[in-house]
PDB file of C-alpha atoms in Angstrom:
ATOM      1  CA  UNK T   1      34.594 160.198   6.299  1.00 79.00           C
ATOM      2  CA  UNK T   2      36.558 158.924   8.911  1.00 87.00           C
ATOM      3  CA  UNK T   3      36.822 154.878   9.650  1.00 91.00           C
ATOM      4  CA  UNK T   4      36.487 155.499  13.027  1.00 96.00           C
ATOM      5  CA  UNK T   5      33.242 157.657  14.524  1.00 97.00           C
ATOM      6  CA  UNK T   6      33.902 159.936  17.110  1.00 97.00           C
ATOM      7  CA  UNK T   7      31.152 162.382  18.709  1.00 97.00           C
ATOM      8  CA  UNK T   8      31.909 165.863  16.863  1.00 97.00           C
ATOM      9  CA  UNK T   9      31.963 167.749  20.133  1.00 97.00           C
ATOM     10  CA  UNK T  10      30.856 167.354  24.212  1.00 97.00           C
ATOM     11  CA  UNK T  11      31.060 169.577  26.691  1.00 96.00           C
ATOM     12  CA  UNK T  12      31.101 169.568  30.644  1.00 96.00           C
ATOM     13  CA  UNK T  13      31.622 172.290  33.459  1.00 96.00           C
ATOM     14  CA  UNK T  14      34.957 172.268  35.594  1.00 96.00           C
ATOM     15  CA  UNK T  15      35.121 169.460  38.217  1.00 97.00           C
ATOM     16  CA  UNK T  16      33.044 167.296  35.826  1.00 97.00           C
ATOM     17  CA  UNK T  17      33.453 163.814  34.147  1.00 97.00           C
ATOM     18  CA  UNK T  18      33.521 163.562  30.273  1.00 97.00           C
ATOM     19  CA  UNK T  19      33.505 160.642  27.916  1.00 98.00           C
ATOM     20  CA  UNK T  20      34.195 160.116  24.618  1.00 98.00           C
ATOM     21  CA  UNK T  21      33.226 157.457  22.419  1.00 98.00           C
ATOM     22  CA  UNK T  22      35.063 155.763  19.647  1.00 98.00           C
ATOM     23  CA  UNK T  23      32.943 153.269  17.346  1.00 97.00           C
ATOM     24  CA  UNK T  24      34.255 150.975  14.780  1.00 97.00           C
ATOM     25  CA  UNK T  25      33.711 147.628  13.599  1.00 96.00           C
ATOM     26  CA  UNK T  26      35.471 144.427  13.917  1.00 96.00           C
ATOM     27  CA  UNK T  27      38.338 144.944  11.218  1.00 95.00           C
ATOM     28  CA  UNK T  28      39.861 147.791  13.363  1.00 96.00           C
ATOM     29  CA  UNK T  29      38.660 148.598  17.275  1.00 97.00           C
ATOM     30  CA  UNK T  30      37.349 144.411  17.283  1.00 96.00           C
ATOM     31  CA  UNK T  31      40.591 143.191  17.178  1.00 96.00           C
ATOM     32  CA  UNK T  32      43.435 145.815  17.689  1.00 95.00           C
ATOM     33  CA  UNK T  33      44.221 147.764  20.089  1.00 96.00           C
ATOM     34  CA  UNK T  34      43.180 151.331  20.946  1.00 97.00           C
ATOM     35  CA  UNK T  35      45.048 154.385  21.456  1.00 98.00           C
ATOM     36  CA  UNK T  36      43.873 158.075  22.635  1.00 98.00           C
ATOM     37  CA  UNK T  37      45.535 161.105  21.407  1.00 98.00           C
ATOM     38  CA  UNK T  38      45.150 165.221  23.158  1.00 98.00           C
ATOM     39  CA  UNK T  39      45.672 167.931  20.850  1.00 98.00           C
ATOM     40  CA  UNK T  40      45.450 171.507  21.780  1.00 97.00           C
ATOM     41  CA  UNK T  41      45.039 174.016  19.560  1.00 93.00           C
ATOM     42  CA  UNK T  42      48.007 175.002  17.411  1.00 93.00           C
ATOM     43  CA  UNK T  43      49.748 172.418  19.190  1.00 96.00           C
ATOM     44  CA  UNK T  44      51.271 168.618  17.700  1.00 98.00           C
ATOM     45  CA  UNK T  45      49.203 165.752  19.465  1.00 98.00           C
ATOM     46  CA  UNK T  46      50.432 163.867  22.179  1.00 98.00           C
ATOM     47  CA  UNK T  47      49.960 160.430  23.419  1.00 98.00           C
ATOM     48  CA  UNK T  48      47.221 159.587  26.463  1.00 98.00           C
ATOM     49  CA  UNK T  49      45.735 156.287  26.246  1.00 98.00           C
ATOM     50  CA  UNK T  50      47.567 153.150  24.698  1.00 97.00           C
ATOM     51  CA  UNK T  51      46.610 149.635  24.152  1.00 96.00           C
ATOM     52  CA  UNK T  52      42.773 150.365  25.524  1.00 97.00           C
ATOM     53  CA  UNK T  53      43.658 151.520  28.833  1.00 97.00           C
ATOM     54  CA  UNK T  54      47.768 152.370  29.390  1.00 97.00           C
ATOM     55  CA  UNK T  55      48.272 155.885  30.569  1.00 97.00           C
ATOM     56  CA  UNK T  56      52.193 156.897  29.482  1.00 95.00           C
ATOM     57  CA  UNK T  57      53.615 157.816  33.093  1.00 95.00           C
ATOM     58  CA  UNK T  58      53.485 161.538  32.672  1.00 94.00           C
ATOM     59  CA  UNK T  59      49.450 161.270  32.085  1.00 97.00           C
ATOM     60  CA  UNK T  60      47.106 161.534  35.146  1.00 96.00           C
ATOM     61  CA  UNK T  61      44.834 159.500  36.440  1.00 95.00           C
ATOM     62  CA  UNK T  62      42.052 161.706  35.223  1.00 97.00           C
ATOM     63  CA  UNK T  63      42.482 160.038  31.924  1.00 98.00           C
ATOM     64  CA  UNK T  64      41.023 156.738  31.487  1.00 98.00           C
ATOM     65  CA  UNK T  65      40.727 154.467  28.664  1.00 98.00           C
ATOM     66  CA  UNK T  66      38.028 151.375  28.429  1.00 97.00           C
ATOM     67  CA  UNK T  67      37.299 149.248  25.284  1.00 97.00           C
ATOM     68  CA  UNK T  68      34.188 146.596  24.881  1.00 96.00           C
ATOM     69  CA  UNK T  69      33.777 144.969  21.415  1.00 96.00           C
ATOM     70  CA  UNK T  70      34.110 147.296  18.522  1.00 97.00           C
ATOM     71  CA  UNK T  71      34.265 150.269  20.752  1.00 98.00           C
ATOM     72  CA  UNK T  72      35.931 152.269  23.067  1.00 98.00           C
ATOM     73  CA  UNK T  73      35.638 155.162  25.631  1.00 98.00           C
ATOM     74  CA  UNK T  74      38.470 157.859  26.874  1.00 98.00           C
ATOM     75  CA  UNK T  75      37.420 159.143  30.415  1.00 98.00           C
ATOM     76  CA  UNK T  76      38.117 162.298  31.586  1.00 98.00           C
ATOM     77  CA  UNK T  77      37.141 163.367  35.533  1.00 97.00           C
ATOM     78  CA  UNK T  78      37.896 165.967  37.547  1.00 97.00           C
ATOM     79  CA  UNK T  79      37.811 168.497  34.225  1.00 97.00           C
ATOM     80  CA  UNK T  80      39.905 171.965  33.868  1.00 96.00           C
ATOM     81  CA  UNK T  81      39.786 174.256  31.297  1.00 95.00           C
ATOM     82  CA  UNK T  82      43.791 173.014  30.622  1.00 95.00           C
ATOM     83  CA  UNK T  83      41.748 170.099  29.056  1.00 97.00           C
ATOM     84  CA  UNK T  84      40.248 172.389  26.406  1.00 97.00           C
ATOM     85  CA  UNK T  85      41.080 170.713  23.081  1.00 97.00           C
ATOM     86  CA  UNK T  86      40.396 167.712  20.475  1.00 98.00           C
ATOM     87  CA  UNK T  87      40.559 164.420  21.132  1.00 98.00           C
ATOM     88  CA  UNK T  88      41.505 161.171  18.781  1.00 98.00           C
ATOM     89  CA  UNK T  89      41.200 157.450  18.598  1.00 98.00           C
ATOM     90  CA  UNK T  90      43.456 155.160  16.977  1.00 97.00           C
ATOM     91  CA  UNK T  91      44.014 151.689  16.060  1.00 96.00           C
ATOM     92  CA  UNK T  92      44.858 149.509  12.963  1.00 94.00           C
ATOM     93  CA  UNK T  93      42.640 148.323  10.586  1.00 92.00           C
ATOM     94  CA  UNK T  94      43.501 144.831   9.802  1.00 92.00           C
ATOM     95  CA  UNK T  95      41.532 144.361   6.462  1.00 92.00           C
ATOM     96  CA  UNK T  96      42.271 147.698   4.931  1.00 88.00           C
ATOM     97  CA  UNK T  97      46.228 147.635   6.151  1.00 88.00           C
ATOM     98  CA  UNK T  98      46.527 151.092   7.535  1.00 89.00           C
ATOM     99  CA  UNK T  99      46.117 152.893  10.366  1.00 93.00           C
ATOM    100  CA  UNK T 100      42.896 154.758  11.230  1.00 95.00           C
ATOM    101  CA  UNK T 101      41.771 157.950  13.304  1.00 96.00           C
ATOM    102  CA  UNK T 102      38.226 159.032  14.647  1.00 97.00           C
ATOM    103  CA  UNK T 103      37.211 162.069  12.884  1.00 96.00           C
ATOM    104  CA  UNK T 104      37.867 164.071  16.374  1.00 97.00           C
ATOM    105  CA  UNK T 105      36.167 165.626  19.287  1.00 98.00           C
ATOM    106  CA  UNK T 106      36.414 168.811  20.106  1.00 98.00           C
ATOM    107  CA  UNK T 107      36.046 168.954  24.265  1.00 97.00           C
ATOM    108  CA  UNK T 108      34.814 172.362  25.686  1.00 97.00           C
ATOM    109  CA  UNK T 109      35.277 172.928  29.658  1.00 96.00           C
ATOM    110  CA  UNK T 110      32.178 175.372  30.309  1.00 88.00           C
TER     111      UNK T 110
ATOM    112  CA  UNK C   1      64.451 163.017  26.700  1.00 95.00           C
ATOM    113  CA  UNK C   2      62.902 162.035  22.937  1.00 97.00           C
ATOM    114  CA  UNK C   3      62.670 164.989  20.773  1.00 98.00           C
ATOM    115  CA  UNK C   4      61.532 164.856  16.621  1.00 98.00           C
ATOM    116  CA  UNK C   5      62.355 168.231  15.208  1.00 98.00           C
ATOM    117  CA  UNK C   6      61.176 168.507  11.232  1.00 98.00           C
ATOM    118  CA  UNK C   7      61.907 170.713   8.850  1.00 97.00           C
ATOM    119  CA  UNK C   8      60.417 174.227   8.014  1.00 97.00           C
ATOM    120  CA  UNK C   9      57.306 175.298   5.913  1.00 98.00           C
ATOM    121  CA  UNK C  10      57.380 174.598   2.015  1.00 97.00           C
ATOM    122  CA  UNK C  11      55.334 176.405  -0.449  1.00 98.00           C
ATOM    123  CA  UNK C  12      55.000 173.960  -3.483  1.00 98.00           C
ATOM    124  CA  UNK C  13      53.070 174.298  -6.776  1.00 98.00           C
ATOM    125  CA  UNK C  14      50.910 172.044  -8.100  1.00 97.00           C
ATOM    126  CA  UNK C  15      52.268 168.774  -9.932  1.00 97.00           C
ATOM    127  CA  UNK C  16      55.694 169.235  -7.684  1.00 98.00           C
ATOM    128  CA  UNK C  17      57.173 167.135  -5.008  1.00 98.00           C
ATOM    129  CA  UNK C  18      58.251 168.411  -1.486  1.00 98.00           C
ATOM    130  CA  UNK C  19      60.741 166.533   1.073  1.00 98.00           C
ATOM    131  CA  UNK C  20      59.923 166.481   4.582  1.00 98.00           C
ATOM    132  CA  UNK C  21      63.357 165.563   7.027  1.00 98.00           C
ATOM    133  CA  UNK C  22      62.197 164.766  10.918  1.00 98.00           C
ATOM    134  CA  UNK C  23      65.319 164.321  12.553  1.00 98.00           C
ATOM    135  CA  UNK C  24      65.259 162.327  16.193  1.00 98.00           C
ATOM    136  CA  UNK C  25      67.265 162.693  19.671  1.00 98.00           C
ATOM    137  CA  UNK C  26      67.333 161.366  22.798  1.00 97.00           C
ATOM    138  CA  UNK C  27      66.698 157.628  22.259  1.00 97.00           C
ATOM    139  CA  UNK C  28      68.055 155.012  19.651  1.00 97.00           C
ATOM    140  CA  UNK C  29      66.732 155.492  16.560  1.00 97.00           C
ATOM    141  CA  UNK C  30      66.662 152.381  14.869  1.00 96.00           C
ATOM    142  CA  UNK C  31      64.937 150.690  18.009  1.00 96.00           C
ATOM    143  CA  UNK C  32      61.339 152.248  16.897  1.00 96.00           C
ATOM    144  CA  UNK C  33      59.331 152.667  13.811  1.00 95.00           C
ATOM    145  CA  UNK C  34      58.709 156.198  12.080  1.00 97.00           C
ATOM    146  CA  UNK C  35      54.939 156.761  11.171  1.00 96.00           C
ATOM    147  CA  UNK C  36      53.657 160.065   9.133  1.00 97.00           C
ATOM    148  CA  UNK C  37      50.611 161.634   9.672  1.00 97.00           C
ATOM    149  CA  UNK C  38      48.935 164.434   8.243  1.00 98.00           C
ATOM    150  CA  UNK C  39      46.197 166.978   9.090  1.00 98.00           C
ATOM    151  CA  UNK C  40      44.453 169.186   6.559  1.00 97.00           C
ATOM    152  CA  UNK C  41      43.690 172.456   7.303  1.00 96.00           C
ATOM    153  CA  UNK C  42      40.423 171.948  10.145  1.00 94.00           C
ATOM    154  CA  UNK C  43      40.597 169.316   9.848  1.00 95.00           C
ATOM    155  CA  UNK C  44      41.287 165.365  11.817  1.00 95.00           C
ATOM    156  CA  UNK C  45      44.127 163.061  11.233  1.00 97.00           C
ATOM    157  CA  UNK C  46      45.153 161.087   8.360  1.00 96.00           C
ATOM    158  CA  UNK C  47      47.876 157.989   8.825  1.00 95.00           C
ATOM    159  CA  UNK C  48      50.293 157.631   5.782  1.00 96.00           C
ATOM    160  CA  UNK C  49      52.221 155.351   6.606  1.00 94.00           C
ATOM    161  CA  UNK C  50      55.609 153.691   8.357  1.00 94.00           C
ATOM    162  CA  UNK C  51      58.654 152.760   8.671  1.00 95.00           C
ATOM    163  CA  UNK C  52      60.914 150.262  10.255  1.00 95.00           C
ATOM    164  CA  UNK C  53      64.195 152.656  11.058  1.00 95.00           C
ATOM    165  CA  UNK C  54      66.227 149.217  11.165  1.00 94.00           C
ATOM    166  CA  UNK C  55      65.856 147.719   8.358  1.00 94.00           C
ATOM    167  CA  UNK C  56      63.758 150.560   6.195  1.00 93.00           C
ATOM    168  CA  UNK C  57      60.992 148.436   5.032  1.00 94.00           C
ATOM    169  CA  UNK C  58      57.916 150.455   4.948  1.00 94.00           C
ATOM    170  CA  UNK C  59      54.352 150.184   4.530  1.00 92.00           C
ATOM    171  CA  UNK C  60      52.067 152.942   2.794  1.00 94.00           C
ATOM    172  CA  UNK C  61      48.299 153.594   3.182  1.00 92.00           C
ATOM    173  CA  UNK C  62      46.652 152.663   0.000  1.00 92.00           C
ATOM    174  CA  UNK C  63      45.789 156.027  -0.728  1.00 93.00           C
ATOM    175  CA  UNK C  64      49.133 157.449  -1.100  1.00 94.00           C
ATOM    176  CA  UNK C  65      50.807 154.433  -2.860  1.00 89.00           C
ATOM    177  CA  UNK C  66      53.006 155.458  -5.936  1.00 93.00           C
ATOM    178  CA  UNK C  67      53.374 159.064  -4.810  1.00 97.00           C
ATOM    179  CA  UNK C  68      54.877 158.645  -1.450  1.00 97.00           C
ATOM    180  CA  UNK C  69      58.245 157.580  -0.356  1.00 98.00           C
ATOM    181  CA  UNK C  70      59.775 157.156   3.051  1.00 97.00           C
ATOM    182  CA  UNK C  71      62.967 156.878   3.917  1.00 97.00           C
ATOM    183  CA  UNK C  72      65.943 157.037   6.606  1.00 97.00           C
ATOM    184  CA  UNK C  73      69.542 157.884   7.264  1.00 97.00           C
ATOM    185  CA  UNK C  74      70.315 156.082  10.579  1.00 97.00           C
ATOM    186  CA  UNK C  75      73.950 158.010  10.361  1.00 97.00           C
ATOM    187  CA  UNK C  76      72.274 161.345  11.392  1.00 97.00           C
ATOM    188  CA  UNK C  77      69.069 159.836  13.026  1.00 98.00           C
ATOM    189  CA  UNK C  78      66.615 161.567  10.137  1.00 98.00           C
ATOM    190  CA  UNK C  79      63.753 160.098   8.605  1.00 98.00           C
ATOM    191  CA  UNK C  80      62.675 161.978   5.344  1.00 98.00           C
ATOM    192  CA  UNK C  81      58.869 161.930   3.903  1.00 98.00           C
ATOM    193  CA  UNK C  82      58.931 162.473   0.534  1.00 98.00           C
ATOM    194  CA  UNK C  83      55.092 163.368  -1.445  1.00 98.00           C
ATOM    195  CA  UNK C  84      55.122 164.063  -5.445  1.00 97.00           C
ATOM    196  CA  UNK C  85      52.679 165.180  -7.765  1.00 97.00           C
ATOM    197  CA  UNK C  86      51.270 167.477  -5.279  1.00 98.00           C
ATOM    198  CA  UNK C  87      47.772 169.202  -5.486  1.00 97.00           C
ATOM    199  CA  UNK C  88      45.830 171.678  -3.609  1.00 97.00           C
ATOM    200  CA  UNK C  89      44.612 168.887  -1.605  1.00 97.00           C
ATOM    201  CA  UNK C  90      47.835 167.937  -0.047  1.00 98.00           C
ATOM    202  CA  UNK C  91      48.044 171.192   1.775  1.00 98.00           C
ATOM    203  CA  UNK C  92      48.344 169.902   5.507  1.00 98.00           C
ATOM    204  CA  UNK C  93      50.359 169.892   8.350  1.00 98.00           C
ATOM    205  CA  UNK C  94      52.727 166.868   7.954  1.00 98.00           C
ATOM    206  CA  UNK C  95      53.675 164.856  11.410  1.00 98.00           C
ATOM    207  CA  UNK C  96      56.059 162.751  12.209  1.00 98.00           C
ATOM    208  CA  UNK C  97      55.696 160.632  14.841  1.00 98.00           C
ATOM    209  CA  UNK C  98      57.692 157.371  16.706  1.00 97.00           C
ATOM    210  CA  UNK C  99      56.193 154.165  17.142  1.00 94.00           C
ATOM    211  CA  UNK C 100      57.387 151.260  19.174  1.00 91.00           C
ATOM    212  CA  UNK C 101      57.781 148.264  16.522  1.00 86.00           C
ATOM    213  CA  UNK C 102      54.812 146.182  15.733  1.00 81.00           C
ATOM    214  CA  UNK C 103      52.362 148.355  17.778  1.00 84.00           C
ATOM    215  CA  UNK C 104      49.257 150.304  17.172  1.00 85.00           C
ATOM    216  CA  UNK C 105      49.913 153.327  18.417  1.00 94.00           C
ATOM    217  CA  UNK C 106      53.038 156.613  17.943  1.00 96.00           C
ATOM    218  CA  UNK C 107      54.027 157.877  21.578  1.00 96.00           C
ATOM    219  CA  UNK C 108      56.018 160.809  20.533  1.00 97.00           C
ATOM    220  CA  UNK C 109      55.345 163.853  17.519  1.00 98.00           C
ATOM    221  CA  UNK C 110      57.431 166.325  15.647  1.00 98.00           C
ATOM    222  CA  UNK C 111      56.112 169.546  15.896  1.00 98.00           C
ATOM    223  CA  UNK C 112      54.599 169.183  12.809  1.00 98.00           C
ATOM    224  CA  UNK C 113      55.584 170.657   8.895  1.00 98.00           C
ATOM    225  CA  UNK C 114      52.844 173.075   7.225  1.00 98.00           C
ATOM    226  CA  UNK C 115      53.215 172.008   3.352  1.00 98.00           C
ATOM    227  CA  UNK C 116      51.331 174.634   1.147  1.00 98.00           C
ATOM    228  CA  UNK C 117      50.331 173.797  -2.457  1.00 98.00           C
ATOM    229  CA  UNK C 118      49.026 176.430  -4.234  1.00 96.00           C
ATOM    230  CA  UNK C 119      50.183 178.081  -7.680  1.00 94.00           C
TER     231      UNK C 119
END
């Protein structure tokens, strides 16, 4: 059971936008700040989205980050099958002292 | 450019400890924080904990507290995870990752250390 709640799985065609939603409460996402993580399969994670809405410079602009209250939402537009993979939110959690992840999502380009 | 290259596979039995080594390049080591993260079989993420490369103070997620250790060696730029009393439920893929200090978030990952407990 994961501190953070992440939709298990979306899906859009090629071309498309996506977005993923990260809920939490106001110990973690309600007064941190939120980070986005890409991992495709077999593969380490890497960094997309830091502090809400930074995109490291080697990240596109297809990748968006927004956060409102005690939740948070990675974009994706323009979407390629390349983008095939699961996706994590981040953040601390200032009353339990550790860091938390979203359970995942798992993206599917149709 | 930033690489974190860990060590290889371990197959430990249960009740035994295993020693992960993630050793870093390409930036100063000391200047950022090393986090661990692991990832059971399937399944998501799970932070462990961190720790400051300068001065080695480190903070543990509560569930891990007496049976981890982390530690450095800022001679050969290596930070070392260190898990005992292992059980079946520690198999995982361990990570480590680099985090700018005082921040929420790890911008770079080893490639990652599959620990296997199983007798």
């Amino acid at each position: 059971q994961s501190v953070l709640t992440q939709p298990p799985s979306v899906s859009a065609a090629p071309g498309q936008k996506v977005t993923i939603s990260c809920s939490g409460s106001s110990s973690n996402i309600g007064r941190n700040l939120v980070s986005w993580y890409q991992q495709l399969p077999g593969t380490a994670p890497k960094l997309l989205i830091y502090d809400n809405d930074n995109r490291p410079s080697a990240i596109p602009d297809r990748f968006s980050g927004s956060k409102s209250g005690t939740s948070a939402t990675l974009g994706i537009t323009g979407l390629q099958t390349g983008d095939e993979a699961d996706y994590y939110c981040g953040t601390w959690d200032s009353s339990l002292s550790v860091g938390v992840f979203g359970g995942g999502t798992k993206l599917t380009v149709l | 450019q930033v690489l974190l290259v860990q060590s290889g596979a371990e197959v430990k039995k249960p009740g035994a400890s295993v020693k992960v080594s993630c050793k870093a390049s390409g930036y100063t080591f000391v200047s950022y924080d090393v986090n661990w993260v692991r990832q059971a079989p399937g399944q998501g993420l799970e932070w462990m904990g961190w720790m400051t490369t300068n001065s080695g103070d480190t903070g543990y997620s509560q569930k891990f507290q007496g049976r981890v250790t982390m530690t450095r060696d800022t001679a050969i730029n290596t930070a070392y995870l260190e898990l005992s009393s292992l059980t079946s439920e520690d198999t995982a893929v361990y990570y480590c990752a680099r985090g700018p200090p005082l921040r929420s978030y790890v911008d770079y990952w080893g490639q990652g250390t599959l620990v296997t407990v199983s007798s």
